[in-house]
C-alpha positions as protocol buffer text, in pm:
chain_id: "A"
residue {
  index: 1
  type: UNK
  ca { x: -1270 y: -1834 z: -2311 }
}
residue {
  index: 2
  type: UNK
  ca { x: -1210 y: -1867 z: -1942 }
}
residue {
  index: 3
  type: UNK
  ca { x: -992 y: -1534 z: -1854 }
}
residue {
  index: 4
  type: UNK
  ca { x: -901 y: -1235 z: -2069 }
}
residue {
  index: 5
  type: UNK
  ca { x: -668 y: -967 z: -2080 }
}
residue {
  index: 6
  type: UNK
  ca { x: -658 y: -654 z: -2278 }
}
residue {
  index: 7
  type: UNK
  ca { x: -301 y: -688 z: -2522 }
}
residue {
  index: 8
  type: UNK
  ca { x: -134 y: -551 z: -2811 }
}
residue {
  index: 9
  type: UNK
  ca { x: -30 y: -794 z: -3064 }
}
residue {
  index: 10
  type: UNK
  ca { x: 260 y: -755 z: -3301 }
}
residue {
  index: 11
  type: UNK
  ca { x: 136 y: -954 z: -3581 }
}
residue {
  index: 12
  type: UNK
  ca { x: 403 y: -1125 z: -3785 }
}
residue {
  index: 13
  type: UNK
  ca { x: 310 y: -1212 z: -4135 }
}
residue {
  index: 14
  type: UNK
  ca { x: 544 y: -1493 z: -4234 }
}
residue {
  index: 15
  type: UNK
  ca { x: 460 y: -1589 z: -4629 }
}
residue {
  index: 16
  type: UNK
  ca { x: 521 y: -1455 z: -4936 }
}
residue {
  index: 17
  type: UNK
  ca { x: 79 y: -1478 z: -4991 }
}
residue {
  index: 18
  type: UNK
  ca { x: 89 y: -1200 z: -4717 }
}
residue {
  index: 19
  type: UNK
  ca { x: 339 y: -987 z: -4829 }
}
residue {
  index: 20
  type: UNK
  ca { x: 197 y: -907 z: -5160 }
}
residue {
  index: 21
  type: UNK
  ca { x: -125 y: -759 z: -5192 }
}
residue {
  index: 22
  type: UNK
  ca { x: -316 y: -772 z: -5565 }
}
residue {
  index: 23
  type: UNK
  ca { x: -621 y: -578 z: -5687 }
}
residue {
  index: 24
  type: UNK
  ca { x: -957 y: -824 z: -5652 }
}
residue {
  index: 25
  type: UNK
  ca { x: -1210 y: -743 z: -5911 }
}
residue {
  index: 26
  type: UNK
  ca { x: -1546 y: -671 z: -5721 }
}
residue {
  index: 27
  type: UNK
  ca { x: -1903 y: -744 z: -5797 }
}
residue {
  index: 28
  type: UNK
  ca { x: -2060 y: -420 z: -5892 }
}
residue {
  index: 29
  type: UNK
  ca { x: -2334 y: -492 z: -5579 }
}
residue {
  index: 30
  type: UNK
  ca { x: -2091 y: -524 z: -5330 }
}
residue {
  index: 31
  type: UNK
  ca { x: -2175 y: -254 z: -5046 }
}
residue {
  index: 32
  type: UNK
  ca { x: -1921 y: -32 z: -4882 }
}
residue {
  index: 33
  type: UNK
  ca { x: -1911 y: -208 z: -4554 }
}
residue {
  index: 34
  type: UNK
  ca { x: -1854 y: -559 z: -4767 }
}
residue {
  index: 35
  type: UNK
  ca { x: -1558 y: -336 z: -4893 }
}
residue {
  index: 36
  type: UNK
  ca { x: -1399 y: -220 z: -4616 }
}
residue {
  index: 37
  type: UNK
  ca { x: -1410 y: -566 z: -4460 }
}
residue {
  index: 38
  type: UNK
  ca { x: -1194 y: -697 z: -4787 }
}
residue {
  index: 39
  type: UNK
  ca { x: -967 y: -460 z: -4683 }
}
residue {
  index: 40
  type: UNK
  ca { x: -810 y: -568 z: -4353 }
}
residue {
  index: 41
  type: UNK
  ca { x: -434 y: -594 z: -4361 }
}
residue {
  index: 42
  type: UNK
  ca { x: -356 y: -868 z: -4083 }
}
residue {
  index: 43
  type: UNK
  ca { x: 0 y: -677 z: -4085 }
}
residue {
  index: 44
  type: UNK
  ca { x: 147 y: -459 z: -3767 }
}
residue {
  index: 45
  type: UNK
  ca { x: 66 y: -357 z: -3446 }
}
residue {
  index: 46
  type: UNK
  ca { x: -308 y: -466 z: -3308 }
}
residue {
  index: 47
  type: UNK
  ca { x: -476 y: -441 z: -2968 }
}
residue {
  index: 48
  type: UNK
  ca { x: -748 y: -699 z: -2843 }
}
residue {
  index: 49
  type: UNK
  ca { x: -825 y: -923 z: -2616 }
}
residue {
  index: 50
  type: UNK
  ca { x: -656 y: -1255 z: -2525 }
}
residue {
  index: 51
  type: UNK
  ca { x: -823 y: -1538 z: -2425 }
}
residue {
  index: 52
  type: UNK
  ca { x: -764 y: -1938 z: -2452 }
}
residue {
  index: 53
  type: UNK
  ca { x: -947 y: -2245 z: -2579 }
}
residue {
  index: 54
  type: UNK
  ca { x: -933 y: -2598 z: -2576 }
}
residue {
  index: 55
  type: UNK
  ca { x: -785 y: -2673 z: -2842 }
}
residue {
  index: 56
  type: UNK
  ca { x: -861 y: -3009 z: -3151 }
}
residue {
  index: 57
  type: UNK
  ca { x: -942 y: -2967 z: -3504 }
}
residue {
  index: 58
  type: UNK
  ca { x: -923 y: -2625 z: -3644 }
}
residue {
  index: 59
  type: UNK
  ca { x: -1086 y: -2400 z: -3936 }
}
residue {
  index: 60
  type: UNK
  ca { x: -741 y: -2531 z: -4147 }
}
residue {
  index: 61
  type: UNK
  ca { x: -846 y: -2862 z: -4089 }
}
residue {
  index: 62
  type: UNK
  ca { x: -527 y: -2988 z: -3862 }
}
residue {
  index: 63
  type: UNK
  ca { x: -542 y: -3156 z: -3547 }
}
residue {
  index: 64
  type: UNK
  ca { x: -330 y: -2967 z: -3331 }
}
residue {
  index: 65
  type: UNK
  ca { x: -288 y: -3042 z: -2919 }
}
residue {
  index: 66
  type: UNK
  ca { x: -337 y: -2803 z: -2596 }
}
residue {
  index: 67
  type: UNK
  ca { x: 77 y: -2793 z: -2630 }
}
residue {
  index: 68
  type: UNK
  ca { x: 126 y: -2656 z: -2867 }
}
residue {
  index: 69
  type: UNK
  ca { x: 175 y: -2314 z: -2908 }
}
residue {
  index: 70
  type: UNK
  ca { x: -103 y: -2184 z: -3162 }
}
residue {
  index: 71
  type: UNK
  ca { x: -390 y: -1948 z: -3193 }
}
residue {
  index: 72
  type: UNK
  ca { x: -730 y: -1873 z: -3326 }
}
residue {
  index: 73
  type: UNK
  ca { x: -765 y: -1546 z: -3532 }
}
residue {
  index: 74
  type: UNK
  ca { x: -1113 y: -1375 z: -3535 }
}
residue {
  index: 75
  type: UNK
  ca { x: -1381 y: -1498 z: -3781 }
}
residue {
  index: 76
  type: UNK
  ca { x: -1375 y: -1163 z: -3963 }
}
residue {
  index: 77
  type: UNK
  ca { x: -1013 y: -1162 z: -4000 }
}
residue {
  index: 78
  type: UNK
  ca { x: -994 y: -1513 z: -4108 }
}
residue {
  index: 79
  type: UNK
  ca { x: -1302 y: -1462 z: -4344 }
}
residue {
  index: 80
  type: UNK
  ca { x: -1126 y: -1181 z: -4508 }
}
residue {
  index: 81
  type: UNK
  ca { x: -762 y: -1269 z: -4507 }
}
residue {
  index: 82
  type: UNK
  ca { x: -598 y: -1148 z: -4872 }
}
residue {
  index: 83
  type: UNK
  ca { x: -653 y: -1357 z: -5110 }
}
residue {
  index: 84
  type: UNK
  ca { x: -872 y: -1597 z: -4960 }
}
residue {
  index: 85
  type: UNK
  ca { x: -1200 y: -1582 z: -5144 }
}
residue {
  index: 86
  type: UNK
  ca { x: -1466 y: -1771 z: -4907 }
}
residue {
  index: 87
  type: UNK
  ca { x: -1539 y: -2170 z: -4962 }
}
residue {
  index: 88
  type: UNK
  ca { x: -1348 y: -2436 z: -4803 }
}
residue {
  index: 89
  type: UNK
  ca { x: -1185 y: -2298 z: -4495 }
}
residue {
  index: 90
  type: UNK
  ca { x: -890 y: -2528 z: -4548 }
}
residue {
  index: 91
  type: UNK
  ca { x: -792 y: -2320 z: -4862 }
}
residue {
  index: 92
  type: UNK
  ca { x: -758 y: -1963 z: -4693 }
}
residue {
  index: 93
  type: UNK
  ca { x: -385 y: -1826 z: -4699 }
}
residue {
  index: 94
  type: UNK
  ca { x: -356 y: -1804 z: -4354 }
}
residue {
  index: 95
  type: UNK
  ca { x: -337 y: -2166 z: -4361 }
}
residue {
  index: 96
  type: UNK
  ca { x: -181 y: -2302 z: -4674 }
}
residue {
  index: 97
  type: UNK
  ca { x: 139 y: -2043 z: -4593 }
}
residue {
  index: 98
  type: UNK
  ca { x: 211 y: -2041 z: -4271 }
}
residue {
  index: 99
  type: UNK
  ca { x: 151 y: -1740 z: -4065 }
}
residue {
  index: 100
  type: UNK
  ca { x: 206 y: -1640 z: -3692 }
}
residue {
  index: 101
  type: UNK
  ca { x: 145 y: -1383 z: -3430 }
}
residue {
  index: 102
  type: UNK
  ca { x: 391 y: -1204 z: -3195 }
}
residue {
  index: 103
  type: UNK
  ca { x: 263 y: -1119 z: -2872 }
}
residue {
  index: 104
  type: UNK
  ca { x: 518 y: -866 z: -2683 }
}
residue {
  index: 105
  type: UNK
  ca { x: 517 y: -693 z: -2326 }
}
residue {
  index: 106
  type: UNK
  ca { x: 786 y: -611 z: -2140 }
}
residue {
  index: 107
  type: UNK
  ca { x: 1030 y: -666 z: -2359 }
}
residue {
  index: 108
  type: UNK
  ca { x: 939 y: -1041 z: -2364 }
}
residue {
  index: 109
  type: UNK
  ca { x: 780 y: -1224 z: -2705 }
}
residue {
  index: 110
  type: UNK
  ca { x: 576 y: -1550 z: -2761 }
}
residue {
  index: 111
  type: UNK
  ca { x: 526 y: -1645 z: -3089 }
}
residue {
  index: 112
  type: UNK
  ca { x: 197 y: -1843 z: -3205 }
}
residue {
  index: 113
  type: UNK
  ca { x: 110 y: -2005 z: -3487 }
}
residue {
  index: 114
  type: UNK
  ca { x: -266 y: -1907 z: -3702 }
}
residue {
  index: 115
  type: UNK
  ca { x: -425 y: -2259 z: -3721 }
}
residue {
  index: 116
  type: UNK
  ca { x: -794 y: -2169 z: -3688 }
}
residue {
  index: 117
  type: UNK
  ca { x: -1099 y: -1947 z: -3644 }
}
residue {
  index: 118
  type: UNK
  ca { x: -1283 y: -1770 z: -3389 }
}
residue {
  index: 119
  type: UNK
  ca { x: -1634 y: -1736 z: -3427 }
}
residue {
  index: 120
  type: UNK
  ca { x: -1640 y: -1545 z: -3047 }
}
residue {
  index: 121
  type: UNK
  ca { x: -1377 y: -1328 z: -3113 }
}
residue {
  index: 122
  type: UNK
  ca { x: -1387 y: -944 z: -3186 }
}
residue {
  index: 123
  type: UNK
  ca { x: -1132 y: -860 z: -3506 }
}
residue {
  index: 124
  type: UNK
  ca { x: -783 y: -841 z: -3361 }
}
residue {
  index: 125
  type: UNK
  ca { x: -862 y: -1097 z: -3065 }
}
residue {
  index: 126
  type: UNK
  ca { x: -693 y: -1422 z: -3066 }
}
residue {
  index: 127
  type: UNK
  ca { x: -814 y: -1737 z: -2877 }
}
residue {
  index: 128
  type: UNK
  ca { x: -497 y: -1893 z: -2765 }
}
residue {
  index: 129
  type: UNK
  ca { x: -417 y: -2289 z: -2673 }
}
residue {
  index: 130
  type: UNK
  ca { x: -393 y: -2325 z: -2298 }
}
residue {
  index: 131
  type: UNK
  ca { x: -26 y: -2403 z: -2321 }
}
residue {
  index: 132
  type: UNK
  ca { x: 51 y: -2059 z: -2564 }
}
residue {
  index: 133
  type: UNK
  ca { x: -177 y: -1870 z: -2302 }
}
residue {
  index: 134
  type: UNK
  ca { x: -17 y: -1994 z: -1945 }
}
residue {
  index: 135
  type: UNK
  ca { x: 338 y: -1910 z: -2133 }
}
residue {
  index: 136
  type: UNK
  ca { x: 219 y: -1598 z: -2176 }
}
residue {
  index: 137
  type: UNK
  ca { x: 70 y: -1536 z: -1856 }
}
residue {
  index: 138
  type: UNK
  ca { x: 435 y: -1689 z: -1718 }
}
residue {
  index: 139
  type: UNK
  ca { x: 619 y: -1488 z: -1917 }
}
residue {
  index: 140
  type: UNK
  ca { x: 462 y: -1180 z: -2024 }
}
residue {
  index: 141
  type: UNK
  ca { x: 164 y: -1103 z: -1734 }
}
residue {
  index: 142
  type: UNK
  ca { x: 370 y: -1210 z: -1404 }
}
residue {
  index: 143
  type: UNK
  ca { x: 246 y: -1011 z: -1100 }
}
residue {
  index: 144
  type: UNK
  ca { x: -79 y: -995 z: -1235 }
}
residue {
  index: 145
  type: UNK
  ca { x: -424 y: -1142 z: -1128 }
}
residue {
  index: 146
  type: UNK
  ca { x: -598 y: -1384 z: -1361 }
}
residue {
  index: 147
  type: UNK
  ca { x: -903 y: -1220 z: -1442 }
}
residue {
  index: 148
  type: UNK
  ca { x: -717 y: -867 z: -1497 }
}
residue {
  index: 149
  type: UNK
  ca { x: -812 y: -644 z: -1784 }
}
residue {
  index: 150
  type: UNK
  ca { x: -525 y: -432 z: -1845 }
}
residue {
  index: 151
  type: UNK
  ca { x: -355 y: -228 z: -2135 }
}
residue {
  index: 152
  type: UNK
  ca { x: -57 y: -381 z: -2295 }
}
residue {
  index: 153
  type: UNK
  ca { x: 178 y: -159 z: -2476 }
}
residue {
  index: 154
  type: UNK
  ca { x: 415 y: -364 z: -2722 }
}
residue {
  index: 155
  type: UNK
  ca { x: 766 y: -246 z: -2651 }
}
């Protein structure tokens, strides 16, 4: 996590696991906080910081390449996607239906896949491959310094 940039992400939930949300019985000891965390809906507009990684085998145990255009989600988001239920990290939704992320500025959108975790990242951060990442800085930040830490305002 080299450079960073403050940006709103338009979060795409693609899967039918994502659209439908069900009622999970609770353990009667489960604190508030532990409840509010099981809550998160991964869907709509978020704003966070995006950074880049290099990039091998992921939380959904795939081998994907600095190319390609992918992205790690948060650890708390991934930990508490709907309907995963802890265990093998291989079996969360977010990676046995595929999901993605829109990032949008400008009126310009790339579009990354969800194949793994951040442990470094704060909720709605995502670590990005170095290829998704320079696209975006192409694409989305042009005129602006590397290291800048602006607002981003989806369109």
């Amino acid at each position: 996590m080299l450079f960073s940039n403050l940006f709103t992400v338009l979060t795409t939930v693609v899967g039918a696991a994502s659209l439908l949300t069900g009622v999970v019985a609770l353990p009667t000891n489960v604190t508030e906080s532990a409840i509010a965390a099981r809550s998160i809906n991964p869907a709509g507009t978020h704003t966070g910081q995006l950074t880049y990684f290099s990039i091998g085998l992921g939380a959904c145990g795939w081998t994907n390449k600095d190319t390609e255009w992918v992205a790690a989600i948060s650890h708390e988001l991934y930990d508490n996607w709907p309907g995963y239920a802890g265990g093998n990290p291989n079996n969360n939704p977010v990676c046995t239906t595929p999901h993605t992320a829109d990032i949008t500025y400008n009126g310009k959108t790339i579009r990354v896949g969800i194949v793994d975790r951040c442990e470094g990242c704060a909720l709605w951060d995502l670590d990005l491959s170095p290829s998704a990442f320079q696209q975006s800085r192409r694409g989305l930040f042009t005129n602006r310094a590397l290291n800048d830490r602006s607002v981003i305002a989806t369109d």
